[in-house]
Short mmCIF file of C-alpha atoms and ligand atoms in Angstrom, two decimals:
data_model
loop_
_atom_site.label_atom_id
_atom_site.label_comp_id
_atom_site.label_asym_id
_atom_site.label_seq_id
_atom_site.Cartn_x
_atom_site.Cartn_y
_atom_site.Cartn_z
CA MET A 1 6.46 -30.65 14.15
CA ILE A 2 7.09 -26.95 13.70
CA ASN A 3 5.68 -25.48 10.49
CA LYS A 4 8.63 -25.21 8.08
CA ASN A 5 6.90 -22.64 5.92
CA MET A 6 6.47 -20.34 8.94
CA ILE A 7 10.11 -20.84 9.97
CA LYS A 8 11.08 -19.78 6.44
CA LYS A 9 8.81 -16.73 6.52
CA GLY A 10 10.12 -15.70 9.92
CA THR A 11 13.77 -16.27 9.05
CA ASN A 12 14.04 -14.86 5.54
CA ARG A 13 13.37 -11.19 5.98
CA SER A 14 11.96 -9.21 3.08
CA LYS A 15 14.65 -7.46 1.05
CA ILE A 16 13.26 -4.15 2.35
CA ARG A 17 13.75 -5.15 6.00
CA GLU A 18 17.13 -6.71 5.22
CA LEU A 19 18.42 -3.44 3.73
CA PHE A 20 16.88 -1.40 6.54
CA GLU A 21 18.65 -3.54 9.17
CA TYR A 22 21.91 -3.26 7.21
CA GLY A 23 21.44 0.54 7.21
CA LYS A 24 21.16 0.58 11.01
CA ILE A 25 24.44 -1.33 11.36
CA LEU A 26 26.16 0.91 8.79
CA LYS A 27 24.92 4.07 10.55
CA ALA A 28 26.37 2.81 13.84
CA LYS A 29 29.71 2.12 12.13
CA ALA A 30 30.08 4.94 9.60
CA GLY A 31 27.88 7.62 11.19
CA GLU A 32 24.27 8.73 10.51
CA ASP A 33 25.25 11.23 7.83
CA SER A 34 27.00 8.82 5.51
CA VAL A 35 23.99 6.51 5.08
CA PHE A 36 21.00 7.48 2.93
CA ASP A 37 18.28 5.05 3.84
CA PHE A 38 15.50 5.07 1.23
CA THR A 39 14.15 1.65 2.17
CA LEU A 40 11.13 1.76 4.49
CA GLY A 41 7.73 3.31 3.83
CA ASN A 42 7.62 4.88 7.28
CA PRO A 43 5.93 8.31 7.01
CA SER A 44 8.18 11.32 7.65
CA SER A 45 5.41 13.91 7.74
CA LYS A 46 4.71 15.10 11.29
CA THR A 47 1.75 13.55 13.12
CA PRO A 48 -0.75 16.45 13.24
CA ASP A 49 -0.98 18.36 16.56
CA ILE A 50 -4.73 17.71 16.71
CA ILE A 51 -3.99 13.96 16.84
CA LYS A 52 -1.61 14.35 19.77
CA GLU A 53 -3.99 16.73 21.59
CA THR A 54 -6.97 14.41 21.08
CA LEU A 55 -4.99 11.41 22.31
CA THR A 56 -3.90 13.33 25.41
CA SER A 57 -7.44 14.30 26.26
CA LEU A 58 -8.74 10.77 25.55
CA LEU A 59 -6.34 9.41 28.14
CA ASN A 60 -8.46 11.09 30.83
CA GLU A 61 -11.65 9.33 29.70
CA ASN A 62 -12.89 6.05 31.16
CA GLY A 63 -12.71 2.79 29.22
CA VAL A 64 -10.31 3.88 26.47
CA HIS A 65 -7.97 0.94 27.10
CA LEU A 66 -10.62 -1.78 27.14
CA TYR A 67 -11.91 -4.26 24.54
CA THR A 68 -14.37 -2.89 22.02
CA SER A 69 -16.81 -4.97 20.00
CA ALA A 70 -14.99 -7.12 17.42
CA GLN A 71 -16.09 -4.98 14.46
CA GLY A 72 -15.05 -1.80 16.27
CA ASP A 73 -16.42 1.07 18.28
CA GLU A 74 -19.76 2.26 16.86
CA SER A 75 -18.88 5.96 17.02
CA ALA A 76 -15.67 5.30 15.04
CA ARG A 77 -17.57 3.30 12.40
CA ASN A 78 -20.07 6.15 12.17
CA ALA A 79 -17.30 8.71 11.74
CA ILE A 80 -15.68 6.62 8.99
CA CYS A 81 -18.99 6.48 7.05
CA ASN A 82 -19.42 10.26 7.39
CA THR A 83 -15.89 11.01 6.20
CA ILE A 84 -16.28 8.80 3.13
CA LYS A 85 -19.67 10.34 2.35
CA ASN A 86 -18.31 13.90 2.64
CA ARG A 87 -15.12 13.22 0.69
CA TYR A 88 -16.39 10.95 -2.09
CA GLY A 89 -20.19 11.14 -1.95
CA PHE A 90 -20.42 7.38 -1.36
CA LYS A 91 -22.71 5.89 1.28
CA TYR A 92 -21.58 3.10 3.61
CA ASN A 93 -23.56 1.40 6.35
CA LYS A 94 -21.73 1.51 9.71
CA ASN A 95 -22.74 -2.11 10.27
CA LEU A 96 -20.57 -3.12 7.29
CA ILE A 97 -17.40 -1.38 8.53
CA TYR A 98 -14.81 -3.52 10.32
CA ILE A 99 -12.04 -1.62 12.12
CA THR A 100 -8.71 -3.41 11.71
CA CYS A 101 -5.05 -3.18 12.75
CA GLY A 102 -4.06 -1.24 9.64
CA ALA A 103 -4.45 -2.23 5.99
CA ALA A 104 -2.14 -5.23 6.37
CA SER A 105 -4.52 -7.06 8.69
CA GLY A 106 -7.49 -5.82 6.64
CA LEU A 107 -6.01 -7.47 3.54
CA ALA A 108 -5.04 -10.69 5.31
CA ILE A 109 -8.53 -10.94 6.85
CA THR A 110 -10.44 -10.17 3.65
CA LEU A 111 -8.41 -12.68 1.64
CA LYS A 112 -8.99 -15.35 4.28
CA ALA A 113 -12.72 -14.52 4.12
CA LEU A 114 -12.99 -14.76 0.33
CA ILE A 115 -10.80 -17.76 -0.46
CA SER A 116 -12.39 -21.16 0.04
CA LYS A 117 -10.81 -23.63 -2.42
CA LYS A 118 -7.22 -24.66 -3.17
CA SER A 119 -7.75 -23.80 -6.82
CA ASP A 120 -8.85 -20.21 -5.99
CA CYS A 121 -6.60 -17.51 -7.30
CA VAL A 122 -5.75 -13.94 -6.30
CA LEU A 123 -4.65 -11.57 -9.05
CA THR A 124 -2.84 -8.28 -8.69
CA PHE A 125 -0.92 -5.81 -10.86
CA LYS A 126 2.85 -5.47 -11.21
CA PRO A 127 4.71 -3.92 -9.53
CA TYR A 128 3.04 -4.89 -6.25
CA PHE A 129 3.42 -4.78 -2.44
CA PRO A 130 5.13 -8.13 -1.68
CA GLU A 131 2.90 -9.00 1.29
CA TYR A 132 0.00 -9.61 -1.14
CA ALA A 133 1.68 -12.89 -2.09
CA VAL A 134 2.21 -13.81 1.58
CA PHE A 135 -1.40 -13.04 2.58
CA SER A 136 -2.82 -14.84 -0.49
CA GLU A 137 -0.77 -17.94 0.17
CA ASN A 138 -1.81 -17.86 3.85
CA ALA A 139 -5.44 -17.72 2.74
CA GLY A 140 -4.83 -20.85 0.66
CA ALA A 141 -4.93 -19.21 -2.76
CA LYS A 142 -2.64 -19.20 -5.76
CA PHE A 143 -1.16 -15.79 -6.53
CA LYS A 144 -0.59 -14.24 -9.97
CA ALA A 145 0.39 -10.77 -11.15
CA VAL A 146 -0.59 -8.93 -14.32
CA ASN A 147 2.11 -7.10 -16.31
CA CYS A 148 2.23 -3.34 -16.48
CA ASN A 149 3.04 -0.92 -19.28
CA LYS A 150 6.62 0.06 -18.59
CA ASN A 151 6.26 3.71 -19.65
CA ASP A 152 3.83 4.64 -16.85
CA PHE A 153 3.22 1.43 -14.84
CA SER A 154 -0.43 1.39 -15.90
CA ILE A 155 -2.33 -1.90 -16.34
CA ASP A 156 -1.48 -4.11 -19.33
CA PHE A 157 -5.09 -4.97 -20.18
CA SER A 158 -4.26 -7.72 -22.67
CA ASP A 159 -2.27 -9.52 -19.98
CA LEU A 160 -5.16 -8.97 -17.55
CA LYS A 161 -7.55 -10.67 -19.99
CA ARG A 162 -5.14 -13.60 -20.33
CA LYS A 163 -4.71 -14.07 -16.59
CA LEU A 164 -8.29 -13.40 -15.48
CA THR A 165 -9.39 -17.04 -15.49
CA LYS A 166 -12.38 -18.72 -13.84
CA ASN A 167 -10.36 -19.48 -10.69
CA VAL A 168 -9.75 -15.81 -9.92
CA GLN A 169 -11.93 -14.87 -6.94
CA VAL A 170 -10.15 -11.69 -5.88
CA VAL A 171 -8.25 -8.94 -7.67
CA ILE A 172 -6.13 -6.58 -5.56
CA ILE A 173 -5.58 -3.02 -6.74
CA ASN A 174 -3.39 -0.40 -5.08
CA THR A 175 -3.61 3.19 -6.28
CA PRO A 176 -1.57 5.31 -5.63
CA ASN A 177 0.77 2.40 -6.00
CA ASN A 178 3.59 1.18 -3.83
CA PRO A 179 6.26 0.90 -5.28
CA SER A 180 5.73 2.80 -8.58
CA GLY A 181 3.78 5.83 -7.33
CA ALA A 182 1.43 5.33 -10.30
CA VAL A 183 -2.17 6.49 -9.99
CA TYR A 184 -4.55 4.54 -12.23
CA SER A 185 -6.59 6.90 -14.40
CA GLU A 186 -10.38 7.06 -14.33
CA LYS A 187 -10.37 5.69 -17.89
CA ASP A 188 -8.41 2.61 -16.76
CA VAL A 189 -10.61 2.11 -13.69
CA ILE A 190 -13.68 2.14 -15.97
CA LYS A 191 -12.00 -0.31 -18.36
CA LEU A 192 -11.02 -2.61 -15.46
CA SER A 193 -14.60 -2.53 -14.08
CA LYS A 194 -16.02 -3.40 -17.49
CA ILE A 195 -13.69 -6.39 -17.89
CA LEU A 196 -14.42 -7.63 -14.34
CA ASN A 197 -18.18 -7.27 -14.91
CA GLU A 198 -17.99 -9.20 -18.18
CA LYS A 199 -15.87 -11.94 -16.64
CA GLN A 200 -18.06 -12.45 -13.58
CA GLN A 201 -21.05 -12.80 -15.94
CA GLU A 202 -19.15 -15.34 -18.01
CA PHE A 203 -17.85 -17.31 -14.98
CA GLY A 204 -21.10 -17.14 -12.99
CA HIS A 205 -19.43 -16.03 -9.76
CA PRO A 206 -18.48 -12.67 -8.26
CA ILE A 207 -14.94 -11.36 -8.67
CA TYR A 208 -14.22 -9.16 -5.66
CA LEU A 209 -11.95 -6.16 -6.20
CA LEU A 210 -9.92 -5.48 -3.07
CA THR A 211 -8.70 -1.91 -3.07
CA ASP A 212 -5.70 -1.40 -0.80
CA GLU A 213 -5.71 2.25 0.20
CA PRO A 214 -2.86 3.37 2.47
CA TYR A 215 -1.86 6.16 0.05
CA ARG A 216 -5.33 7.36 -0.97
CA GLU A 217 -4.72 10.98 0.01
CA ILE A 218 -1.07 11.24 -1.09
CA VAL A 219 -1.55 12.62 -4.60
CA PHE A 220 0.26 15.44 -6.37
CA ASP A 221 -0.19 17.99 -9.14
CA GLY A 222 -3.93 18.41 -8.45
CA ILE A 223 -4.95 15.08 -9.99
CA ASN A 224 -8.11 13.34 -8.93
CA ILE A 225 -8.01 9.75 -7.82
CA PRO A 226 -11.15 7.77 -8.64
CA PHE A 227 -13.00 6.29 -5.64
CA ILE A 228 -13.17 2.72 -6.91
CA PRO A 229 -16.40 1.52 -5.17
CA LYS A 230 -18.23 4.09 -7.32
CA TYR A 231 -17.13 2.28 -10.48
CA TYR A 232 -17.33 -1.40 -9.55
CA ASP A 233 -19.99 -2.74 -7.20
CA ASN A 234 -18.06 -5.76 -5.90
CA THR A 235 -15.34 -3.59 -4.38
CA ILE A 236 -14.08 -4.03 -0.82
CA VAL A 237 -11.93 -1.24 0.62
CA CYS A 238 -8.97 -1.90 2.94
CA TYR A 239 -7.99 1.51 4.29
CA SER A 240 -5.20 2.57 6.61
CA TYR A 241 -4.54 5.66 8.74
CA SER A 242 -0.80 4.78 8.84
CA LYS A 243 0.19 7.35 6.22
CA SER A 244 -2.75 9.77 6.20
CA LEU A 245 -2.21 10.62 9.88
CA SER A 246 1.45 9.48 10.18
CA ILE A 247 0.62 6.87 12.82
CA SER A 248 1.96 3.73 11.11
CA GLY A 249 3.09 2.12 14.37
CA GLU A 250 -0.33 2.42 16.00
CA ARG A 251 -2.02 -0.11 13.69
CA ILE A 252 -5.41 1.27 12.74
CA GLY A 253 -7.48 1.06 9.55
CA TYR A 254 -10.70 -0.55 8.34
CA ILE A 255 -12.43 -2.86 5.90
CA ALA A 256 -15.49 -1.31 4.22
CA VAL A 257 -18.03 -3.56 2.49
CA SER A 258 -20.64 -1.71 0.47
CA GLU A 259 -24.31 -2.67 0.21
CA LYS A 260 -23.80 -2.84 -3.57
CA CYS A 261 -21.45 -5.79 -3.12
CA GLU A 262 -22.85 -9.22 -4.01
CA ASN A 263 -23.62 -11.21 -0.81
CA TYR A 264 -22.46 -8.20 1.22
CA GLN A 265 -23.76 -9.52 4.54
CA ASP A 266 -21.97 -12.86 4.08
CA VAL A 267 -18.79 -11.10 2.94
CA TYR A 268 -18.86 -8.95 6.08
CA SER A 269 -19.63 -11.89 8.38
CA ALA A 270 -16.83 -13.91 6.76
CA CYS A 271 -14.41 -11.02 7.41
CA LEU A 272 -15.44 -10.98 11.08
CA GLY A 273 -15.04 -14.77 11.16
CA ALA A 274 -11.59 -14.62 9.56
CA GLY A 275 -10.51 -11.89 11.99
CA ARG A 276 -11.72 -14.06 14.86
CA CYS A 277 -9.83 -17.11 13.56
CA MET A 278 -6.68 -15.06 13.16
CA GLY A 279 -6.88 -13.80 16.75
CA TYR A 280 -7.73 -10.17 16.10
CA VAL A 281 -9.90 -9.56 19.14
CA CYS A 282 -10.36 -5.90 18.27
CA ALA A 283 -8.28 -3.04 16.86
CA PRO A 284 -6.44 -0.80 19.39
CA SER A 285 -9.17 0.79 21.45
CA LEU A 286 -7.50 4.17 22.11
CA PHE A 287 -6.95 4.67 18.39
CA GLN A 288 -10.52 3.68 17.56
CA LYS A 289 -11.65 6.46 19.92
CA LEU A 290 -9.23 8.80 18.17
CA ILE A 291 -10.72 7.94 14.76
CA ALA A 292 -14.20 8.63 16.15
CA LYS A 293 -13.06 12.24 16.70
CA CYS A 294 -10.43 12.78 13.97
CA SER A 295 -11.38 10.74 10.89
CA ASP A 296 -11.53 13.94 8.80
CA GLU A 297 -7.95 14.99 9.62
CA LEU A 298 -4.91 14.61 7.35
CA CYS A 299 -1.22 15.27 7.89
CA ASP A 300 0.73 17.75 5.79
CA MET A 301 1.93 15.82 2.72
CA SER A 302 4.00 18.65 1.20
CA VAL A 303 7.33 17.10 2.27
CA TYR A 304 6.66 14.13 -0.04
CA LYS A 305 6.13 16.40 -3.04
CA ASP A 306 9.23 18.48 -2.20
CA ASN A 307 11.39 15.34 -1.89
CA ARG A 308 9.94 13.91 -5.11
CA ASP A 309 10.69 17.10 -7.04
CA ILE A 310 14.27 17.45 -5.76
CA LEU A 311 15.07 13.81 -6.50
CA VAL A 312 13.39 13.57 -9.91
CA GLU A 313 15.07 16.78 -11.08
CA ASN A 314 18.55 15.79 -9.90
CA LEU A 315 18.43 12.09 -10.80
CA THR A 316 17.34 13.05 -14.32
CA LYS A 317 20.16 15.63 -14.45
CA PHE A 318 22.65 12.90 -13.50
CA GLY A 319 21.38 10.71 -16.37
CA PHE A 320 19.00 8.30 -14.61
CA THR A 321 15.53 7.51 -15.98
CA CYS A 322 13.14 8.36 -13.18
CA PRO A 323 9.54 9.33 -13.99
CA SER A 324 7.78 11.75 -11.64
CA PRO A 325 5.12 9.73 -9.79
CA LYS A 326 1.63 11.15 -9.30
CA GLY A 327 1.13 9.74 -5.84
CA ALA A 328 2.39 7.84 -2.75
CA PHE A 329 5.93 8.47 -1.51
CA TYR A 330 8.10 6.31 -3.73
CA LEU A 331 10.15 6.81 -6.89
CA PHE A 332 10.68 3.87 -9.20
CA MET A 333 13.98 4.46 -10.96
CA LYS A 334 15.20 2.43 -13.95
CA CYS A 335 18.50 0.68 -13.31
CA PRO A 336 21.22 1.33 -15.88
CA ILE A 337 21.86 -2.46 -15.89
CA ASP A 338 19.40 -5.37 -16.07
CA ASP A 339 20.22 -6.79 -12.64
CA ALA A 340 18.49 -4.64 -9.99
CA ASN A 341 20.12 -6.63 -7.15
CA GLU A 342 23.58 -5.89 -8.49
CA PHE A 343 22.72 -2.21 -8.96
CA SER A 344 21.35 -2.01 -5.40
CA ASP A 345 24.60 -3.59 -4.12
CA VAL A 346 26.71 -1.02 -5.98
CA ALA A 347 24.52 1.80 -4.60
CA LYS A 348 24.93 0.32 -1.11
CA GLU A 349 28.69 0.80 -1.33
CA LEU A 350 28.00 4.53 -1.71
CA GLY A 351 25.72 4.55 1.32
CA LEU A 352 22.53 4.62 -0.83
CA LEU A 353 19.99 2.05 0.31
CA LEU A 354 17.61 1.39 -2.59
CA VAL A 355 15.22 -1.58 -2.80
CA PRO A 356 15.64 -3.78 -5.93
CA SER A 357 12.41 -4.16 -7.86
CA ASN A 358 12.29 -7.96 -8.08
CA THR A 359 10.89 -7.68 -4.52
CA PHE A 360 7.85 -6.12 -6.24
CA GLY A 361 7.56 -8.65 -9.08
CA LEU A 362 9.33 -6.58 -11.74
CA GLU A 363 12.92 -6.65 -12.98
CA GLY A 364 15.22 -3.72 -13.65
CA TYR A 365 14.21 -0.93 -11.22
CA VAL A 366 14.92 0.27 -7.70
CA ARG A 367 12.39 1.78 -5.29
CA ILE A 368 13.41 4.97 -3.54
CA ALA A 369 11.18 5.80 -0.55
CA THR A 370 10.91 9.60 -0.39
CA CYS A 371 9.37 9.61 3.09
CA VAL A 372 12.62 10.84 4.63
CA GLU A 373 13.73 14.21 5.92
CA LYS A 374 14.52 16.73 3.19
CA ARG A 375 18.04 16.97 4.64
CA VAL A 376 18.64 13.28 3.78
CA VAL A 377 17.50 13.87 0.19
CA LEU A 378 19.78 16.90 -0.25
CA ASN A 379 22.78 15.19 1.36
CA SER A 380 22.32 12.09 -0.79
CA LEU A 381 22.68 13.91 -4.12
CA PRO A 382 26.50 13.68 -4.39
CA ALA A 383 26.25 9.90 -3.80
CA PHE A 384 23.64 9.59 -6.57
CA GLU A 385 25.91 11.63 -8.87
CA LYS A 386 28.80 9.27 -8.11
CA LEU A 387 26.52 6.30 -8.78
CA ALA A 388 25.59 7.76 -12.19
CA LYS A 389 29.28 8.30 -12.99
CA THR A 390 30.01 4.64 -12.11
CA TYR A 391 27.80 3.73 -15.07
CA ASN A 392 29.02 6.60 -17.31
CA LEU A 393 25.55 8.12 -17.37
CA LYS A 394 25.14 11.62 -18.76
CA GLY A 395 22.25 13.97 -18.15
N1 PLP B 401 -0.40 -1.94 1.43
C1 PLP B 401 0.61 -1.23 0.91
C2 PLP B 401 0.66 -1.02 -0.56
C3 PLP B 401 1.60 -0.68 1.75
O1 PLP B 401 2.59 0.03 1.21
C4 PLP B 401 1.51 -0.91 3.13
C5 PLP B 401 2.53 -0.38 4.06
O2 PLP B 401 3.49 0.24 3.71
C6 PLP B 401 0.44 -1.65 3.63
C7 PLP B 401 -0.50 -2.16 2.76
C8 PLP B 401 0.27 -1.93 5.09
O3 PLP B 401 -0.12 -0.76 5.72
P1 PLP B 401 -0.60 -0.73 7.25
O4 PLP B 401 0.42 0.03 8.00
O5 PLP B 401 -1.88 -0.02 7.21
O6 PLP B 401 -0.77 -2.11 7.69
#
């Protein structure tokens, strides 16, 4: 008998993909320039020249297309440890780094490694990346999300205390956040660590904090983003090069387990075991070799700030409520009506493809991905103005 749950997962696309596919059809019908697709988080910053040059030269080396060890090429794991040490002053052991196919597989693997009972629970913070629910359920856990403060999408700590029960084995944090662009402050990270420490004492078992880091380097206005393993010992990092090097289709990232983590060797071995069970033989070999040489590189993120500034300024002028996010490449705009689906449908009629926020566990907003060409942002402004007029908004 074919697994009905998997049929459902494979048939019902996420709302993001559904809108993206609709955009492709609309573009073919109405022309590229009349569709403003703000759906997908596909980086628009150019892949750095050094990445292309290094890949070209790697192609002449022997063995770059062959299997590596399951945990990844040693020189790449070494380079990852050095980059983290230089950037954040935090020491990792290369034997506790597991190179993965992006953050998505890192998350799915780590959850599979840490969940062992049906009653186990994974907790995250609203609004959240919808695949967290899919990966948690696949690992056999229940999934719950903590409310946020609506003014800045920071953590609602009283709701956290309510929902942080004995069954919670893993908490997932994502800062800068997709979809809100919020960056959790150092004060809040300290507060979160204190609560987690108190609760693991009380419950008598570790609570692992999984930090999902595809947007780590995309921060604006000179703010500093706390490196979470420095604040909470039981942190496991799932990092991705998708956005930092604009190579999202190449599938490369890593899991980093620190020696400060409780049962770190077992946690790491369980991740390798979960990866093995899920058929991840090794991450793409060519890109592991690339990371060995280029783990310190970053792409130019200025286009994301430019797009953010143009949109926030104009959307506010048109009468929308749209806070300026401190990181990632998304805006989270308040809908002028309660029903985000209905608002997204009305926007769609004007060629604006905006993702309704119930996809991210929160009602009443739309996500606008700003990782598009500046030309698309500028050309979309008259459509946004029309949308505002539809609801009689005034700036
Ligand atoms: N986590 C978040 C919050 C994301 O936004 C994404 C991708 O957009 C991922 C994980 C998956 O990233 P990757 O391409 O590294 O698998």
